[in-house]
Amino acid sequence: DAHYVSITTTAFQANVFNSFNFKGFIGAIGNTPLIRLKKLCQETGSEIYAKAEFMNPGGSVKDRAALYVVKEAEEKGLIKPGGTVIEGTAGNTGIGLAHVCRAKGYKCVIYMPNTQSQEKIDLLRMLGAEVHPVPAVPFDNPDNYNHQARRHAEKLENAVWTNQFDNTANRRAHIETTGPEIWEQTNGQIDGFTCATGTGGTLAGVTRFLKEKNPNIKVFIADPPGSVLYTYFKSGGKLMERSGSSITEGIGQGRVTNNLSGEVDLIDDALYISDEKSIEMVYRLLDEEGIYIGASTALNVVAAVEMAKKLGPGKKIVTILCDGAYRYQSRLFSRKWLESKNLLDAIPSHLQKYIVLP
């Protein structure tokens, strides 16, 4: 018996070692845990789980897309050693790309709207990326940050514009990794999936995988103010109306991207989530679960709660915790900033103790 215990213990230790023995930064991307949000489960009578994508090595769900768009450029021979990777991004894909480029030996150039948080811009530069914050203008404007990134790449030798919005390698990352992980972590017992979308990669890829496993799984797209996707889905693709703006970063869209277009018919419903609900959830998750997240992630959790209410009790709902609040804390936890956005009153008084910045 002692001999058996010794052998099994050694085997167990070897498995534990191997499960945490990653090959560099890139090997550590993915396989993030699923977190049960106990207070929200109690409130809804459903099981609400959130995939902890902030535990990727670059800190967000976009590490997956960043890896796959670079992998595809390599597979197609679009970039050679010492080359330059160029992207237009609201921040997290750029951060993922900056990490991946450092790990693979490429230069990294990022164009981003100048409305994004200073924390993201600073981090990109710390990671060695060349950063160009440019005025935030619509996609149909030639000065949109994506078009500027494309033109920059066209001027350089051995450079690639990874085009995260319309490069379906982004979606492929989630068909091959995120979707299968969620399926395995829930033992195939999942009733609904919801998240917001910017490029469309996460929502489309996870949707494609889950629907092929079980077409009865419901998928709802979550949308912030200022995006057209809620009206697009609610009107059956007839309307592309947008109004207002949102404090959320990296989500919402003025068009249906190539990453999303192939899965449009698989999406069952759409949810409109106000900034007031999102900011309240930022503070609730910090207080109730000890989870420190940004507004876009909070929007996803609000959507999971609303989906649970729509589907009825006893369901298992999964959403995405895109990233942590560290990239937004100078805004989300600043009393002055919250007042400037008329969001201070959306935070319950007993949670305002967390507003520690002036």
Short mmCIF file of C-alpha atoms in Angstrom, two decimals, residues 171-316:
data_model
loop_
_atom_site.label_atom_id
_atom_site.label_comp_id
_atom_site.label_asym_id
_atom_site.label_seq_id
_atom_site.Cartn_x
_atom_site.Cartn_y
_atom_site.Cartn_z
CA ARG A 171 -12.96 34.20 -34.07
CA ARG A 172 -10.93 31.01 -34.60
CA ALA A 173 -9.13 31.61 -31.29
CA HIS A 174 -12.44 31.27 -29.46
CA ILE A 175 -13.73 28.35 -31.54
CA GLU A 176 -10.56 26.44 -30.72
CA THR A 177 -9.94 27.54 -27.12
CA THR A 178 -12.57 29.57 -25.22
CA GLY A 179 -15.62 27.65 -26.40
CA PRO A 180 -14.16 24.19 -25.69
CA GLU A 181 -12.93 25.35 -22.28
CA ILE A 182 -16.42 26.57 -21.29
CA TRP A 183 -17.98 23.32 -22.53
CA GLU A 184 -15.55 21.20 -20.53
CA GLN A 185 -15.75 23.36 -17.40
CA THR A 186 -19.55 23.09 -17.34
CA ASN A 187 -19.50 19.39 -18.30
CA GLY A 188 -21.68 20.38 -21.24
CA GLN A 189 -24.39 21.57 -18.81
CA ILE A 190 -24.84 25.13 -20.03
CA ASP A 191 -28.10 26.85 -20.90
CA GLY A 192 -26.95 30.30 -21.94
CA PHE A 193 -23.97 32.41 -22.93
CA THR A 194 -23.81 36.19 -23.15
CA CYS A 195 -21.21 38.90 -23.62
CA ALA A 196 -20.69 42.22 -25.35
CA THR A 197 -18.72 42.52 -28.55
CA GLY A 198 -16.27 44.91 -30.14
CA THR A 199 -14.54 42.90 -32.84
CA GLY A 200 -17.09 40.10 -32.51
CA GLY A 201 -14.44 37.41 -32.08
CA THR A 202 -15.27 36.19 -28.58
CA LEU A 203 -19.04 36.15 -29.01
CA ALA A 204 -18.96 34.61 -32.48
CA GLY A 205 -16.33 31.98 -31.73
CA VAL A 206 -17.88 30.81 -28.47
CA THR A 207 -21.34 30.86 -30.06
CA ARG A 208 -20.20 28.78 -33.03
CA PHE A 209 -18.61 26.14 -30.81
CA LEU A 210 -21.43 25.90 -28.26
CA LYS A 211 -24.24 25.86 -30.83
CA GLU A 212 -22.54 23.02 -32.71
CA LYS A 213 -22.37 21.08 -29.44
CA ASN A 214 -25.99 21.87 -28.49
CA PRO A 215 -28.20 24.11 -30.66
CA ASN A 216 -30.57 24.61 -27.69
CA ILE A 217 -28.01 26.74 -25.83
CA LYS A 218 -29.23 30.34 -25.91
CA VAL A 219 -26.86 33.17 -26.85
CA PHE A 220 -27.64 36.84 -26.14
CA ILE A 221 -25.50 39.72 -27.36
CA ALA A 222 -25.04 42.47 -24.76
CA ASP A 223 -24.67 46.04 -26.01
CA PRO A 224 -23.78 49.40 -24.42
CA PRO A 225 -25.15 52.85 -25.35
CA GLY A 226 -23.72 54.27 -28.57
CA SER A 227 -23.61 50.92 -30.37
CA VAL A 228 -25.82 49.76 -33.26
CA LEU A 229 -25.87 46.04 -32.49
CA TYR A 230 -28.84 46.03 -30.10
CA THR A 231 -31.16 47.71 -32.63
CA TYR A 232 -29.67 45.60 -35.42
CA PHE A 233 -30.57 42.33 -33.72
CA LYS A 234 -33.91 43.53 -32.35
CA SER A 235 -34.98 44.68 -35.82
CA GLY A 236 -33.91 41.51 -37.56
CA GLY A 237 -31.02 43.28 -39.28
CA LYS A 238 -33.10 46.17 -40.63
CA LEU A 239 -31.97 48.99 -38.37
CA MET A 240 -28.48 50.28 -37.54
CA GLU A 241 -29.44 53.03 -35.10
CA ARG A 242 -27.15 54.32 -32.40
CA SER A 243 -27.60 56.98 -29.76
CA GLY A 244 -25.60 58.23 -26.83
CA SER A 245 -22.16 57.11 -25.73
CA SER A 246 -20.74 54.80 -23.09
CA ILE A 247 -18.02 54.73 -20.46
CA THR A 248 -17.22 51.15 -21.49
CA GLU A 249 -14.09 50.60 -23.56
CA GLY A 250 -13.43 48.11 -26.34
CA ILE A 251 -17.06 47.08 -26.84
CA GLY A 252 -19.97 48.37 -28.92
CA GLN A 253 -19.82 48.73 -32.66
CA GLY A 254 -21.12 50.76 -35.59
CA ARG A 255 -21.22 47.82 -38.01
CA VAL A 256 -21.31 44.03 -38.23
CA THR A 257 -17.69 42.87 -38.51
CA ASN A 258 -16.45 39.90 -40.52
CA ASN A 259 -15.81 38.10 -37.24
CA LEU A 260 -19.46 38.45 -36.26
CA SER A 261 -21.26 38.22 -39.59
CA GLY A 262 -21.08 34.43 -39.94
CA GLU A 263 -22.75 33.85 -36.57
CA VAL A 264 -25.47 36.53 -36.73
CA ASP A 265 -28.18 33.94 -37.39
CA LEU A 266 -27.11 31.90 -34.36
CA ILE A 267 -27.69 34.71 -31.84
CA ASP A 268 -31.05 34.40 -30.08
CA ASP A 269 -31.56 37.85 -28.55
CA ALA A 270 -29.96 41.16 -27.61
CA LEU A 271 -29.73 43.03 -24.32
CA TYR A 272 -29.21 46.79 -23.91
CA ILE A 273 -27.18 47.54 -20.78
CA SER A 274 -26.98 51.09 -19.45
CA ASP A 275 -23.83 52.63 -17.99
CA GLU A 276 -25.66 53.06 -14.69
CA LYS A 277 -26.14 49.30 -14.38
CA SER A 278 -22.56 48.61 -15.45
CA ILE A 279 -20.96 50.99 -12.95
CA GLU A 280 -23.10 49.62 -10.12
CA MET A 281 -21.94 46.09 -10.98
CA VAL A 282 -18.26 47.19 -10.92
CA TYR A 283 -18.74 48.11 -7.26
CA ARG A 284 -21.01 45.18 -6.40
CA LEU A 285 -18.55 42.57 -7.66
CA LEU A 286 -15.73 44.22 -5.74
CA ASP A 287 -17.78 44.28 -2.54
CA GLU A 288 -19.60 40.94 -2.82
CA GLU A 289 -17.10 38.70 -4.60
CA GLY A 290 -13.75 40.45 -4.18
CA ILE A 291 -13.41 40.67 -7.97
CA TYR A 292 -11.88 43.88 -9.35
CA ILE A 293 -13.16 44.46 -12.89
CA GLY A 294 -13.70 47.19 -15.46
CA ALA A 295 -16.97 48.55 -16.83
CA SER A 296 -17.09 46.36 -19.96
CA THR A 297 -16.74 43.24 -17.84
CA ALA A 298 -19.37 44.55 -15.44
CA LEU A 299 -21.71 45.01 -18.41
CA ASN A 300 -21.25 41.33 -19.26
CA VAL A 301 -22.19 40.32 -15.72
CA VAL A 302 -25.29 42.54 -15.76
CA ALA A 303 -26.23 40.84 -19.04
CA ALA A 304 -25.79 37.40 -17.44
CA VAL A 305 -28.17 38.43 -14.66
CA GLU A 306 -30.74 39.74 -17.14
CA MET A 307 -30.39 36.59 -19.24
CA ALA A 308 -30.98 34.45 -16.15
CA LYS A 309 -34.17 36.40 -15.42
CA LYS A 310 -35.36 35.97 -19.01
CA LEU A 311 -34.66 32.23 -19.16
CA GLY A 312 -36.10 31.54 -15.71
CA PRO A 313 -34.63 29.90 -12.60
CA GLY A 314 -32.50 26.79 -12.57
CA LYS A 315 -30.42 27.66 -15.63
CA LYS A 316 -26.64 27.76 -15.98
#
